[in-house]
Amino acid sequence: METTLRGVGVSHGVAIGEVRHMGTAVLEPPARQIPAEEAEREQGRARQAVEAVAADLMARGNLAGGEAQAVLEAQALMAQDPELIADVDRRIAVGSTAERAVYDAFAAYRDLLAGAGEYLAGRVADLDDVRNRIVARLLGVPMPGVPDSDEPYVLVARDLAPADTALLDPTLVLGFVTEEGGPTSHSAILARALGVPAVVALPGAVELAEGTVIAVDGSTGEIFVNPGEEKKAQLEASAAERKAALASATGPGATSDGHKVPLLANIGGPADVAAALAAGAEGVGLFRTEFLFLDDSKSAPSEEKQVETYRQVLEAFPEGRVVVRVLDAGADKPLDFLTPADEPNPALGVRGLRTLLEHPEVLRTQLSALAKAAEGLPVYLEVMAPMVADRTDAKAFADACRAAGLRAKFGAMVEIPSAALRARSVLQEVEFLSLGTNDLAQYTFAADRQVGAVSRLQDPWQPALLDLVAIAAEAARAEGKSCGVCGEAASDPMLACVLTGLGATSLSMGAASLPYVRATLAKYTLAQCERAAAAARAADSADEARAAAQAVLSGE
């Protein structure tokens, strides 16, 4: 019997195929005592397993490239954490086997993170994956992972570790569905980068029987279980229509009546540039420079290395716009040499610009590197600070940019509600705003962006979030300055129209979403976008806002 389920669509497209479940295994080793004379040997086994897993994660990252590489390199550093290794050694010294010591040491660290109010829930999931890989190697058993199949399938799992998602083969994995995760989780971001249709936060996903035929609509978040021939035909026709629209939409982003909306790409480094150019990006709206710093959490990269990396990106967009976000460290992106390890609530503590103002030499070096990287290039460089709370923050950042001799526009990210509410004040110090809707939603609704249980509140269609976007955009318009959107909200084609109607002056997203947004935006006039935006803001829930905007745009 055909049934319909709904999760959160995070990667566009339609996939129809049989369910295959991610492999699982019990990886809790038995607790047994070893003689004291075996301790040194067991410690050696543990260290060998840790190094092997770290090397494997780095190798997977090198193969994947882009944002996936940064995520996997961060996991490799997690595996080699000196405090964890020291704890493993201590447990072995008092009689634990290598595998049990690893299991218990990681469990203790996991409990510490979970006890911090789950603000590091995403990092906990990554920690679990690292632990499982080390324990599996020590036990000599295969690591649970992507199923072995010669036929294409839809992958279903409770959640997907970055190491699994990064190397999915799109020719075999038609799409994937997870029970956990949210629209801004690692798996969602990597799915969009791969161009694989995906739905996350689907209640009861793991209960779908192996071999069941399902249809996944990554745009709407709908899952059709045992779809009939009519439904399959309808979905396939819709997918074909979208594909044709994508092929016909080229050139700069604009509404049907010619209102220009530059479409930019979110990137993590030079490895992401090729995909952005292939998708027709008009520039970069968010260059996440923290991935460069994650290569070594013990120290900042040299100025020379930074200049080299930044220049590769700037050279790729001659006479285009490149917006660079300075280092956003803290919370789920901790760096040993910068961020405190004992913050009770890291997402609400010293992160982003706050961290840089406490370590001015790191900010000074980065700004100097950007200035040198841009020398002699016709690129339009813009530099922005993360986690700006008020005018005082904005002034401190602008002063630092001037002191570094940076010839670029200085801007502020709007990720904290206070920055949106007082946007005109912030704009007295900077030249543009960029709305980071992922964190803005997190702080507006007190809803951790990595926790599937609160994904409803992470929905960028929430009217309260749209209100904040409108407030910031109106302030920028009043000041004669720009206000772009660089959060994942911009990757939703219909929401991109609403954001345009709210006054966003540019939209930035993962490269895979650019064709969808370009094609959809070109179907409607600015007036239609404005009416859809007003209808969405008048709603009382995300679902109602989405339906109201759809009704306006479809002429109902």
Coordinates of C-alpha atoms in Angstrom, one line a residue:
M1 CA 0.0 0.0 0.0
E2 CA 1.3 3.4 -0.9
T3 CA 2.0 5.7 2.1
T4 CA 3.6 9.1 2.4
L5 CA 6.1 10.1 5.1
R6 CA 7.6 13.6 5.6
G7 CA 11.1 14.5 6.9
V8 CA 13.3 17.5 6.0
G9 CA 14.4 17.8 2.4
V10 CA 18.0 18.9 2.3
S11 CA 19.2 18.2 -1.2
H12 CA 17.2 18.6 -4.4
G13 CA 16.1 15.9 -6.8
V14 CA 14.0 12.8 -6.9
A15 CA 15.3 9.2 -6.3
I16 CA 13.3 6.0 -6.7
G17 CA 14.8 2.7 -5.6
E18 CA 15.0 -0.1 -3.1
V19 CA 15.9 0.5 0.5
R20 CA 19.4 -0.6 1.6
H21 CA 20.3 -0.1 5.2
M22 CA 23.7 1.1 6.5
G23 CA 25.6 -1.8 8.0
T24 CA 25.5 -1.9 11.8
A25 CA 27.5 -4.0 14.3
V26 CA 27.9 -4.2 18.1
L27 CA 31.2 -2.6 18.7
E28 CA 31.4 -2.7 22.5
P29 CA 34.3 -5.0 23.4
P30 CA 34.2 -7.3 26.4
A31 CA 35.7 -6.0 29.6
R32 CA 38.6 -8.3 30.7
Q33 CA 41.8 -7.8 32.7
I34 CA 45.2 -8.2 31.2
P35 CA 48.4 -9.0 33.0
A36 CA 50.7 -6.0 33.8
E37 CA 53.4 -7.3 31.5
E38 CA 51.0 -7.0 28.5
A39 CA 50.3 -3.3 29.1
E40 CA 53.0 -1.9 26.9
R41 CA 52.1 -4.2 24.0
E42 CA 48.4 -3.1 24.3
Q43 CA 49.4 0.5 24.4
G44 CA 51.3 0.0 21.2
R45 CA 48.3 -1.7 19.6
A46 CA 46.1 1.2 20.6
R47 CA 48.4 3.8 19.2
Q48 CA 48.8 1.9 15.9
A49 CA 45.0 1.7 15.5
V50 CA 44.6 5.4 16.2
E51 CA 47.2 6.4 13.7
A52 CA 45.8 4.0 11.1
V53 CA 42.3 5.4 11.5
A54 CA 43.6 9.0 11.4
A55 CA 45.5 8.2 8.2
D56 CA 42.4 6.5 6.7
L57 CA 40.2 9.6 7.5
M58 CA 42.9 11.9 5.9
A59 CA 43.0 9.7 2.8
R60 CA 39.2 9.7 2.5
G61 CA 39.4 13.5 2.8
N62 CA 42.0 13.9 0.1
L63 CA 39.8 11.8 -2.2
A64 CA 36.7 13.7 -1.5
G65 CA 38.1 17.3 -1.5
G66 CA 36.3 20.4 -0.7
E67 CA 34.2 20.8 2.5
A68 CA 34.3 17.0 3.0
Q69 CA 38.0 17.1 3.3
A70 CA 37.9 19.7 6.0
V71 CA 35.3 17.7 8.0
L72 CA 37.3 14.5 7.7
E73 CA 40.6 16.2 8.7
A74 CA 38.9 17.5 11.8
Q75 CA 37.8 13.9 12.6
A76 CA 41.4 12.7 12.1
L77 CA 42.6 15.3 14.6
M78 CA 39.9 14.2 17.0
A79 CA 41.3 10.6 16.8
Q80 CA 44.8 11.9 17.7
D81 CA 43.7 14.1 20.6
P82 CA 46.5 13.9 23.2
E83 CA 44.2 13.9 26.2
L84 CA 42.2 11.0 24.8
I85 CA 45.3 9.0 24.0
A86 CA 46.7 9.7 27.5
D87 CA 43.4 8.4 29.0
V88 CA 43.6 5.3 26.9
D89 CA 47.2 4.7 28.1
R90 CA 46.1 5.1 31.8
R91 CA 43.3 2.6 31.4
I92 CA 45.5 0.0 29.8
A93 CA 48.1 0.5 32.6
V94 CA 45.5 -0.6 35.1
G95 CA 44.5 -3.7 33.2
S96 CA 42.2 -2.8 30.3
T97 CA 42.6 -4.3 26.8
A98 CA 43.4 -1.8 24.1
E99 CA 40.0 -2.0 22.6
R100 CA 38.2 -1.7 25.9
A101 CA 40.4 1.3 27.0
V102 CA 39.6 3.1 23.7
Y103 CA 35.9 2.4 24.1
D104 CA 35.8 3.6 27.8
A105 CA 38.0 6.7 27.2
F106 CA 35.8 7.9 24.3
A107 CA 32.7 7.2 26.3
A108 CA 33.9 9.4 29.1
Y109 CA 34.7 12.2 26.8
R110 CA 31.4 11.7 25.1
D111 CA 29.6 12.1 28.4
L112 CA 31.4 15.3 29.1
L113 CA 30.2 16.8 25.7
A114 CA 26.7 15.5 26.2
G115 CA 26.6 17.1 29.6
A116 CA 27.3 20.5 28.1
G117 CA 23.6 20.7 27.0
E118 CA 24.1 19.0 23.6
Y119 CA 25.5 22.1 22.0
L120 CA 28.2 19.9 20.6
A121 CA 25.8 17.1 19.5
G122 CA 27.3 17.1 15.9
R123 CA 30.8 16.6 17.3
V124 CA 29.5 13.8 19.6
A125 CA 28.3 12.0 16.5
D126 CA 31.7 12.4 14.8
L127 CA 33.4 11.2 18.0
D128 CA 31.3 8.1 18.0
D129 CA 32.3 7.3 14.5
V130 CA 36.0 7.7 15.3
R131 CA 35.7 5.4 18.3
N132 CA 33.9 2.8 16.2
R133 CA 36.6 2.8 13.6
I134 CA 39.4 2.4 16.1
V135 CA 37.6 -0.3 18.1
A136 CA 36.7 -2.2 14.8
R137 CA 40.4 -2.1 13.8
L138 CA 41.5 -3.4 17.2
L139 CA 38.9 -6.2 17.1
G140 CA 39.7 -7.2 13.6
V141 CA 36.1 -6.8 12.3
P142 CA 34.8 -4.8 9.3
M143 CA 33.7 -1.3 10.0
P144 CA 30.0 -0.9 9.6
G145 CA 29.4 1.1 6.5
V146 CA 27.7 1.5 3.1
P147 CA 26.2 -1.8 1.9
D148 CA 27.8 -3.7 -0.9
S149 CA 25.5 -3.7 -3.9
D150 CA 25.8 -4.0 -7.7
E151 CA 22.4 -2.4 -8.2
P152 CA 21.5 1.3 -7.5
Y153 CA 19.6 1.8 -4.2
V154 CA 18.4 4.4 -1.7
L155 CA 20.5 4.3 1.5
V156 CA 18.7 4.5 4.8
A157 CA 20.4 5.0 8.1
R158 CA 19.9 6.4 11.6
D159 CA 22.6 8.9 10.7
L160 CA 25.5 9.1 8.3
A161 CA 29.1 9.8 9.5
P162 CA 31.0 12.3 7.3
A163 CA 33.5 9.5 6.4
D164 CA 30.6 7.5 4.8
T165 CA 28.8 10.4 3.2
A166 CA 31.9 12.0 1.6
L167 CA 32.7 9.0 -0.6
L168 CA 29.2 7.8 -1.6
D169 CA 29.1 6.7 -5.2
P170 CA 26.2 8.7 -6.9
T171 CA 26.0 6.0 -9.6
L172 CA 24.9 3.5 -7.0
V173 CA 23.5 5.6 -4.2
L174 CA 20.4 7.2 -5.8
G175 CA 19.6 9.1 -2.6
F176 CA 19.6 8.8 1.1
V177 CA 17.3 9.1 4.1
T178 CA 18.3 9.4 7.7
E179 CA 16.3 9.4 11.0
E180 CA 18.6 11.9 12.7
G181 CA 20.3 15.1 11.5
G182 CA 19.0 18.5 10.3
P183 CA 19.2 20.8 7.4
T184 CA 22.6 22.2 8.4
S185 CA 24.2 18.9 9.6
H186 CA 27.4 17.6 8.0
S187 CA 25.5 14.9 6.1
A188 CA 23.1 17.5 4.6
I189 CA 25.9 19.8 3.5
L190 CA 27.8 17.0 1.9
A191 CA 24.7 15.6 0.2
R192 CA 24.2 18.9 -1.5
A193 CA 27.8 19.0 -2.5
L194 CA 27.4 15.5 -4.1
G195 CA 24.1 16.4 -5.7
V196 CA 22.4 13.4 -4.2
P197 CA 18.7 13.8 -3.2
A198 CA 18.4 13.5 0.5
V199 CA 15.9 13.7 3.3
V200 CA 16.9 13.9 7.0
A201 CA 15.0 13.9 10.4
L202 CA 12.5 11.3 9.1
P203 CA 10.8 9.7 12.2
G204 CA 11.0 5.9 11.9
A205 CA 13.3 5.9 8.9
V206 CA 15.3 2.8 10.1
E207 CA 12.1 0.8 10.3
L208 CA 11.7 0.9 6.6
A209 CA 12.1 -2.7 5.5
E210 CA 15.2 -3.8 3.4
G211 CA 14.2 -4.0 -0.2
T212 CA 11.1 -1.8 0.1
V213 CA 10.7 0.5 -2.9
I214 CA 10.6 4.2 -1.9
A215 CA 10.6 7.5 -3.8
V216 CA 12.6 10.3 -2.2
D217 CA 11.8 14.0 -3.0
G218 CA 14.8 15.9 -1.7
S219 CA 13.0 19.2 -2.4
T220 CA 9.8 18.7 -0.4
G221 CA 11.1 16.2 2.2
E222 CA 8.4 13.7 1.2
I223 CA 9.0 9.9 1.1
F224 CA 6.6 7.8 -0.8
V225 CA 6.6 4.2 0.4
N226 CA 5.6 1.6 -2.3
P227 CA 4.6 4.3 -4.8
G228 CA 2.2 3.2 -7.5
E229 CA 3.0 3.6 -11.2
E230 CA 1.0 6.8 -11.4
K231 CA 3.0 8.4 -8.6
K232 CA 6.3 7.2 -10.1
A233 CA 5.4 8.7 -13.4
Q234 CA 4.3 12.0 -11.8
L235 CA 7.6 12.2 -9.9
E236 CA 9.7 11.3 -12.9
A237 CA 7.9 13.9 -15.1
S238 CA 8.5 16.5 -12.4
A239 CA 12.2 15.6 -12.3
A240 CA 12.4 15.8 -16.1
E241 CA 10.7 19.2 -16.1
R242 CA 13.2 20.5 -13.5
K243 CA 16.1 19.2 -15.5
A244 CA 14.9 20.9 -18.6
A245 CA 14.4 24.2 -16.7
L246 CA 17.9 23.9 -15.3
A247 CA 19.4 23.4 -18.8
S248 CA 17.6 26.5 -20.1
A249 CA 18.5 28.8 -17.3
T250 CA 21.9 30.4 -17.8
G251 CA 23.6 33.7 -17.1
P252 CA 23.4 36.0 -14.1
G253 CA 20.7 35.6 -11.5
A254 CA 17.6 37.7 -12.1
T255 CA 13.9 37.8 -11.8
S256 CA 11.8 37.5 -15.0
D257 CA 11.4 41.3 -15.1
G258 CA 15.2 41.9 -14.9
H259 CA 15.8 42.6 -11.2
K260 CA 19.3 41.4 -10.7
V261 CA 20.1 39.0 -7.8
P262 CA 23.7 37.9 -8.0
L263 CA 24.0 34.2 -7.4
L264 CA 27.2 33.3 -5.5
A265 CA 28.8 30.1 -4.1
N266 CA 29.7 29.0 -0.6
I267 CA 33.1 27.4 -0.6
G268 CA 35.6 26.0 1.9
G269 CA 38.7 26.5 -0.2
P270 CA 40.3 26.2 -3.6
A271 CA 39.0 22.6 -4.1
D272 CA 35.4 23.9 -4.3
V273 CA 36.1 26.5 -7.0
A274 CA 35.8 24.2 -10.0
A275 CA 32.2 23.1 -9.0
A276 CA 31.3 26.8 -8.4
L277 CA 32.5 27.9 -11.8
A278 CA 30.8 24.9 -13.5
A279 CA 27.5 25.9 -11.9
G280 CA 27.8 29.5 -13.1
A281 CA 28.5 31.2 -9.8
E282 CA 29.0 34.9 -10.2
G283 CA 31.5 35.0 -7.4
V284 CA 31.9 33.7 -3.8
G285 CA 29.4 34.8 -1.2
L286 CA 31.0 32.9 1.7
F287 CA 34.6 31.7 1.8
R288 CA 34.8 29.7 5.0
T289 CA 38.4 30.2 5.9
E290 CA 38.3 28.1 9.1
F291 CA 38.8 25.0 7.1
L292 CA 42.4 26.2 6.4
F293 CA 43.0 26.5 10.1
L294 CA 41.6 23.0 10.8
D295 CA 44.6 21.5 9.0
D296 CA 46.5 21.9 12.3
S297 CA 44.4 22.7 15.4
K298 CA 47.7 23.3 17.4
S299 CA 48.7 26.5 15.6
A300 CA 47.6 28.9 13.0
P301 CA 48.7 28.5 9.3
S302 CA 51.6 30.8 8.3
E303 CA 50.9 34.0 6.5
E304 CA 52.6 32.6 3.5
K305 CA 50.3 29.6 3.4
Q306 CA 47.3 31.8 3.8
V307 CA 48.3 34.1 1.0
E308 CA 48.8 31.1 -1.3
T309 CA 45.3 29.7 -0.5
Y310 CA 43.4 32.9 -0.7
R311 CA 45.1 33.9 -4.0
Q312 CA 44.0 30.7 -5.7
V313 CA 40.4 31.5 -4.9
L314 CA 40.7 35.2 -5.8
E315 CA 42.3 34.4 -9.2
A316 CA 39.5 32.1 -10.1
F317 CA 37.0 35.0 -10.2
P318 CA 38.6 37.9 -12.1
E319 CA 36.4 41.0 -11.8
G320 CA 34.0 38.9 -9.7
R321 CA 33.0 39.4 -6.1
V322 CA 34.6 37.2 -3.4
V323 CA 33.3 37.6 0.2
V324 CA 35.7 36.1 2.7
R325 CA 34.7 35.3 6.3
V326 CA 37.6 35.6 8.7
L327 CA 38.2 32.7 11.0
D328 CA 35.1 31.5 12.7
A329 CA 36.5 29.4 15.6
G330 CA 34.7 28.0 18.6
A331 CA 31.6 26.0 19.4
D332 CA 31.6 23.1 16.9
K333 CA 34.9 24.3 15.3
P334 CA 37.3 24.3 18.3
L335 CA 41.0 25.0 17.8
D336 CA 43.4 24.0 20.6
F337 CA 45.5 27.2 20.3
L338 CA 42.5 29.6 20.4
T339 CA 39.3 28.2 22.0
P340 CA 38.9 27.4 25.7
A341 CA 38.3 23.7 26.4
D342 CA 36.2 24.2 29.5
E343 CA 33.4 26.6 28.4
P344 CA 30.1 25.4 29.8
N345 CA 28.1 26.6 26.8
P346 CA 30.5 27.0 23.8
A347 CA 27.9 28.1 21.2
L348 CA 27.1 31.0 23.5
G349 CA 30.6 31.7 24.6
V350 CA 33.8 33.0 23.0
R351 CA 33.5 32.2 19.3
G352 CA 33.8 33.9 16.0
L353 CA 34.9 37.6 16.2
R354 CA 35.0 37.3 20.0
T355 CA 37.8 34.8 19.7
L356 CA 39.7 36.9 17.2
L357 CA 39.5 40.0 19.3
E358 CA 41.0 38.0 22.2
H359 CA 43.8 36.9 19.8
P360 CA 44.4 40.0 17.7
E361 CA 47.6 38.6 16.2
V362 CA 45.7 35.9 14.5
L363 CA 43.2 38.4 13.0
R364 CA 46.0 40.7 12.0
T365 CA 47.9 37.9 10.2
Q366 CA 44.8 36.8 8.4
L367 CA 43.8 40.3 7.2
S368 CA 47.4 41.0 6.1
A369 CA 47.4 37.7 4.2
L370 CA 44.2 38.7 2.4
A371 CA 45.6 42.1 1.6
K372 CA 48.7 40.6 0.0
A373 CA 46.7 37.9 -1.8
A374 CA 44.5 40.5 -3.5
E375 CA 47.4 42.7 -4.7
G376 CA 47.4 43.3 -8.4
L377 CA 44.1 41.4 -9.0
P378 CA 40.9 43.0 -10.4
V379 CA 38.7 41.0 -8.0
Y380 CA 36.2 42.7 -5.8
L381 CA 37.3 41.5 -2.4
E382 CA 34.9 41.9 0.6
V383 CA 35.8 40.7 4.1
M384 CA 33.3 40.0 6.9
A385 CA 33.4 39.1 10.5
P386 CA 31.3 36.3 12.0
M387 CA 29.2 36.6 15.2
V388 CA 28.9 40.4 15.2
A389 CA 26.5 41.3 18.1
D390 CA 26.4 45.1 17.9
R391 CA 28.0 48.3 16.7
T392 CA 31.0 47.9 19.1
D393 CA 31.9 44.6 17.5
A394 CA 31.5 46.0 14.0
K395 CA 33.7 49.0 14.8
A396 CA 36.4 46.8 16.3
F397 CA 36.5 44.7 13.1
A398 CA 36.5 47.6 10.8
D399 CA 39.4 49.2 12.8
A400 CA 41.4 46.0 12.5
C401 CA 40.8 45.9 8.7
R402 CA 42.0 49.5 8.3
A403 CA 45.0 48.9 10.6
A404 CA 46.0 45.9 8.4
G405 CA 46.0 48.1 5.3
L406 CA 43.2 46.0 3.7
R407 CA 41.7 47.6 0.6
A408 CA 38.3 45.9 0.6
K409 CA 34.8 46.4 1.7
F410 CA 34.3 45.4 5.4
G411 CA 31.1 43.7 6.4
A412 CA 29.3 41.9 9.2
M413 CA 27.5 38.6 9.4
V414 CA 24.1 38.7 10.9
E415 CA 23.9 35.5 12.9
I416 CA 22.7 37.0 16.2
P417 CA 19.2 38.5 16.5
S418 CA 20.7 41.6 18.1
A419 CA 22.6 42.3 14.9
A420 CA 19.4 42.1 12.8
L421 CA 17.4 44.2 15.2
R422 CA 20.1 46.9 15.4
A423 CA 21.3 46.5 11.8
R424 CA 21.2 50.3 11.0
S425 CA 23.5 50.9 14.0
V426 CA 25.9 48.1 12.8
L427 CA 25.9 49.6 9.3
Q428 CA 27.4 52.9 10.6
E429 CA 30.7 51.0 10.9
V430 CA 30.6 48.5 8.0
E431 CA 29.6 48.6 4.3
F432 CA 27.5 45.4 3.9
L433 CA 25.6 42.7 5.8
S434 CA 25.5 39.0 5.1
L435 CA 22.8 36.9 6.8
G436 CA 24.0 33.5 8.1
T437 CA 20.6 31.9 8.4
N438 CA 21.9 28.7 9.9
D439 CA 23.2 30.3 13.1
L440 CA 20.5 33.0 13.0
A441 CA 17.9 30.3 13.3
Q442 CA 19.9 28.5 16.0
Y443 CA 20.1 31.6 18.2
T444 CA 16.5 32.9 17.4
F445 CA 14.9 29.6 18.5
A446 CA 17.4 28.2 21.0
A447 CA 17.6 25.2 18.7
D448 CA 21.0 23.5 18.2
R449 CA 21.5 23.1 14.4
Q450 CA 22.9 19.6 14.8
V451 CA 20.0 18.1 16.8
G452 CA 17.3 16.4 14.8
A453 CA 14.7 16.6 17.6
V454 CA 14.5 20.4 17.1
S455 CA 14.8 20.5 13.3
R456 CA 11.3 22.0 13.1
L457 CA 12.8 25.2 14.6
Q458 CA 15.7 25.1 12.2
D459 CA 13.4 25.3 9.3
P460 CA 14.4 28.6 7.4
W461 CA 10.7 29.1 6.5
Q462 CA 10.0 30.0 10.2
P463 CA 8.1 33.4 10.0
A464 CA 10.1 34.8 12.9
L465 CA 13.4 34.2 11.0
L466 CA 11.9 35.8 7.9
D467 CA 11.0 38.8 10.1
L468 CA 14.6 39.2 11.1
V469 CA 15.8 38.9 7.5
A470 CA 13.3 41.6 6.5
I471 CA 14.5 43.9 9.3
A472 CA 18.1 43.6 8.3
A473 CA 17.4 44.0 4.6
E474 CA 15.3 47.1 5.2
A475 CA 18.0 48.7 7.3
A476 CA 20.6 48.1 4.6
R477 CA 18.3 49.6 2.0
A478 CA 17.8 52.7 4.2
E479 CA 21.5 53.1 4.5
G480 CA 22.1 52.5 0.7
K481 CA 24.1 49.3 1.4
S482 CA 23.9 45.7 0.5
C483 CA 22.4 42.8 2.5
G484 CA 23.0 39.3 1.1
V485 CA 22.1 35.8 2.4
C486 CA 24.8 33.2 2.6
G487 CA 23.1 30.6 4.9
E488 CA 21.6 27.3 3.6
A489 CA 18.2 29.0 3.3
A490 CA 19.3 30.5 -0.1
S491 CA 19.6 26.9 -1.5
D492 CA 15.8 26.4 -1.4
P493 CA 14.6 27.7 -4.8
M494 CA 11.2 28.9 -3.6
L495 CA 12.7 30.4 -0.5
A496 CA 15.3 32.2 -2.6
C497 CA 12.3 34.0 -4.3
V498 CA 11.0 34.9 -0.9
L499 CA 14.4 36.2 0.3
T500 CA 14.6 38.3 -2.8
G501 CA 11.1 39.7 -2.0
L502 CA 12.3 40.5 1.5
G503 CA 15.1 42.6 0.1
A504 CA 18.1 40.3 -0.1
T505 CA 20.6 41.8 -2.6
S506 CA 22.5 38.6 -3.3
L507 CA 22.1 34.9 -2.6
S508 CA 25.0 32.5 -1.9
M509 CA 24.7 28.7 -1.6
G510 CA 26.4 25.4 -2.3
A511 CA 27.3 25.0 -6.0
A512 CA 24.9 22.2 -6.6
S513 CA 21.9 24.4 -5.7
L514 CA 22.8 27.3 -8.1
P515 CA 21.1 26.0 -11.2
Y516 CA 17.8 25.3 -9.3
V517 CA 17.7 28.7 -7.8
R518 CA 18.6 30.5 -11.1
A519 CA 15.9 28.6 -13.0
T520 CA 13.2 29.3 -10.3
L521 CA 14.1 32.9 -9.8
A522 CA 13.8 33.6 -13.6
K523 CA 10.1 32.4 -13.6
Y524 CA 8.8 35.2 -11.3
T525 CA 8.8 39.0 -11.2
L526 CA 10.1 41.0 -8.3
A527 CA 6.5 42.0 -7.4
Q528 CA 5.5 38.3 -7.2
C529 CA 8.5 37.6 -5.0
E530 CA 7.5 40.5 -2.7
R531 CA 3.9 39.3 -2.5
A532 CA 5.2 35.8 -1.7
A533 CA 7.4 37.2 1.0
A534 CA 4.5 39.1 2.6
A535 CA 2.3 36.0 2.6
A536 CA 5.1 33.9 4.2
R537 CA 5.6 36.5 7.0
A538 CA 1.9 36.6 7.7
A539 CA 1.8 32.9 8.5
D540 CA 2.2 31.3 11.9
S541 CA 4.4 28.3 11.1
A542 CA 7.0 27.2 8.7
D543 CA 4.6 24.9 6.9
E544 CA 2.0 27.6 6.6
A545 CA 4.6 30.1 5.3
R546 CA 5.8 27.6 2.7
A547 CA 2.3 26.9 1.5
A548 CA 1.4 30.6 1.5
A549 CA 4.4 31.5 -0.7
Q550 CA 3.7 28.6 -3.0
A551 CA 0.1 29.7 -3.4
V552 CA 1.2 33.2 -4.4
L553 CA 3.9 32.0 -6.8
S554 CA 1.6 29.5 -8.5
G555 CA -1.2 32.1 -8.9
E556 CA -3.7 30.3 -6.7

